[in-house]
XYZ file of C-alpha atoms in Angstrom:
199
model
C -10.987 -49.053 9.801
C -11.776 -48.490 13.678
C -13.853 -51.244 15.384
C -17.077 -49.828 17.293
C -18.753 -51.319 20.423
C -21.264 -53.324 18.231
C -18.607 -54.857 16.050
C -16.775 -56.322 19.260
C -19.562 -57.446 20.727
C -20.659 -59.116 17.023
C -17.226 -61.152 17.042
C -17.399 -61.990 20.638
C -21.155 -63.525 20.454
C -20.285 -64.964 17.376
C -17.027 -66.198 17.884
C -19.097 -68.169 21.143
C -21.965 -69.283 19.155
C -19.386 -71.039 16.501
C -17.423 -72.876 19.119
C -20.380 -73.518 20.645
C -19.750 -71.756 24.407
C -23.376 -70.442 23.222
C -25.835 -73.443 22.462
C -28.467 -73.588 20.220
C -31.907 -72.336 21.626
C -30.119 -70.332 23.941
C -31.337 -66.404 24.637
C -29.068 -63.473 24.855
C -30.542 -61.621 26.900
C -29.659 -57.521 25.823
C -29.413 -56.514 29.219
C -26.694 -59.117 30.355
C -24.689 -58.677 27.269
C -24.939 -54.771 27.535
C -23.390 -55.387 31.105
C -20.811 -56.894 29.329
C -19.863 -54.669 27.547
C -20.902 -52.252 29.636
C -22.782 -50.353 27.183
C -26.324 -49.218 26.411
C -28.394 -51.122 24.773
C -27.836 -48.879 21.208
C -24.795 -51.158 20.207
C -26.511 -54.880 21.397
C -29.398 -54.592 19.283
C -27.096 -53.497 16.440
C -25.208 -56.818 17.383
C -27.862 -58.754 17.252
C -29.598 -57.397 13.914
C -26.025 -58.606 12.414
C -25.502 -62.121 14.166
C -29.241 -62.189 12.907
C -28.515 -61.363 9.035
C -25.417 -63.986 9.482
C -27.764 -66.631 10.822
C -26.452 -67.278 13.807
C -29.275 -65.744 16.188
C -33.811 -65.674 15.185
C -35.788 -63.229 17.154
C -39.157 -64.886 18.419
C -41.522 -62.709 19.354
C -42.386 -62.855 23.175
C -38.962 -64.957 23.194
C -36.170 -62.704 22.892
C -33.519 -63.084 20.432
C -31.831 -66.830 20.825
C -28.905 -68.576 18.911
C -29.953 -71.021 16.037
C -29.971 -74.591 15.745
C -27.549 -75.922 13.399
C -28.876 -77.300 10.343
C -26.954 -81.162 9.228
C -28.548 -80.831 6.180
C -27.352 -77.117 5.679
C -23.333 -78.228 5.832
C -23.581 -79.345 1.781
C -24.993 -76.591 0.774
C -22.193 -74.407 1.931
C -19.457 -76.527 0.390
C -20.896 -76.588 -2.597
C -21.113 -72.103 -2.643
C -17.887 -72.004 -0.912
C -15.929 -74.282 -3.713
C -18.081 -72.119 -6.455
C -17.644 -68.476 -5.059
C -14.128 -69.401 -3.726
C -12.663 -70.561 -6.604
C -14.402 -67.423 -8.770
C -12.831 -65.053 -5.887
C -9.042 -66.712 -6.535
C -9.303 -66.772 -10.486
C -9.704 -62.728 -9.814
C -7.021 -63.098 -6.863
C -4.046 -64.535 -8.708
C -4.832 -62.025 -11.810
C -4.087 -58.845 -9.636
C -2.157 -60.409 -6.668
C 1.455 -58.955 -5.883
C 4.529 -60.493 -4.254
C 3.480 -59.259 -1.196
C -0.265 -61.346 -1.216
C 2.358 -64.487 -1.681
C 4.387 -63.646 1.373
C 0.907 -62.843 3.769
C -1.193 -65.815 2.460
C 2.786 -68.140 3.581
C 2.731 -66.513 6.231
C -0.902 -66.952 7.426
C -0.389 -70.582 6.270
C 2.292 -70.832 8.793
C 0.702 -69.472 11.471
C -2.382 -71.773 10.555
C -0.290 -74.593 11.110
C 1.052 -73.744 14.690
C -1.834 -73.239 15.842
C -2.345 -74.993 19.759
C -5.953 -75.592 19.869
C -9.342 -75.952 17.489
C -10.423 -72.603 18.290
C -7.072 -70.824 17.812
C -6.717 -72.990 14.749
C -10.555 -72.115 13.165
C -9.125 -68.859 13.749
C -6.603 -68.403 11.650
C -7.688 -71.315 8.766
C -10.746 -68.645 8.518
C -7.827 -65.631 7.966
C -5.821 -68.259 5.525
C -8.764 -68.269 3.476
C -9.476 -64.609 3.933
C -5.741 -63.460 2.861
C -5.325 -65.700 -0.367
C -8.726 -64.222 -1.609
C -8.679 -60.783 -0.566
C -6.665 -59.031 -3.387
C -9.410 -60.385 -6.022
C -10.451 -56.921 -4.753
C -14.681 -58.241 -5.048
C -16.101 -56.416 -1.443
C -19.719 -57.647 -2.206
C -18.105 -61.628 -2.838
C -15.492 -62.031 0.231
C -18.778 -60.559 2.190
C -20.588 -63.662 1.486
C -17.641 -66.194 1.192
C -17.045 -64.355 4.676
C -21.136 -66.156 5.841
C -20.415 -69.120 4.583
C -16.953 -69.690 6.207
C -19.096 -69.077 9.900
C -21.605 -71.708 8.687
C -18.737 -74.007 7.842
C -17.384 -73.107 11.505
C -20.150 -73.607 13.226
C -20.572 -77.445 11.774
C -16.622 -77.583 11.671
C -16.726 -77.829 15.604
C -19.996 -79.362 16.138
C -18.265 -82.235 14.319
C -14.560 -81.987 14.990
C -13.568 -80.572 18.369
C -12.993 -83.557 20.248
C -11.034 -85.163 17.194
C -8.537 -81.953 16.146
C -4.979 -82.860 16.254
C -2.463 -80.131 15.322
C -1.199 -80.988 12.406
C 0.739 -78.796 8.753
C -1.602 -78.102 5.871
C -0.185 -80.097 2.457
C -2.750 -78.350 0.644
C -3.099 -75.207 2.074
C 1.171 -75.414 1.493
C -0.029 -76.461 -2.679
C -2.296 -73.227 -2.832
C 0.688 -70.636 -1.848
C 2.975 -72.295 -3.791
C 0.604 -72.398 -7.125
C -0.303 -68.851 -6.604
C 3.507 -68.425 -6.524
C 3.875 -69.723 -9.149
C 0.199 -68.154 -10.763
C -0.876 -71.371 -11.744
C -4.589 -70.292 -11.701
C -5.444 -73.887 -12.420
C -3.531 -76.345 -9.918
C -4.715 -73.542 -6.537
C -8.005 -73.942 -8.332
C -8.151 -77.452 -8.183
C -6.168 -78.170 -4.789
C -8.858 -75.695 -3.485
C -11.493 -77.560 -4.549
C -10.465 -80.893 -3.211
C -9.252 -79.211 -0.103
C -13.314 -77.738 0.311
C -15.164 -80.929 -0.086
C -12.667 -83.092 2.419
C -14.888 -81.889 4.746
C -18.052 -83.902 3.131
């Protein structure tokens, strides 16, 4: 599916918000964004509505659209939701996976381990989780998980940006190995432990 200009604007702004480059309270000015992307206000409005739907921005009467504040209490809810929903998705994914899916998971794992900085690691980490879950073929479930990934990524950047170090993720490796054996129980237990490490 070809990305639209609204997709491009949404992804660019969401990555900046997640990384903290656009801080809480920052005004998202339609005219400035339209100029930056050399487009009309229509795709900008669409992108801003998507940011609002994903909890990254809020439209405030007479104050315009602004980046939402990070709620520290939100992370526990996000983690518990991710645990429940990602385990559901992984259970269905392993039941339907092909060898190509396992190979794709291994490639995504290696790419994540080779990230040189936190920003690229976060994108690749999100991609690894997406790749292992995609074979479930449950688009609504995957869309909800994507939203949770964005929320948890903001908390990761806020709390770990200056402590991040490059490392091999042993949990990711163990999940892929369990997928290769079609050991759903082991893969789900490792994923549960992996997600709760953030707490």
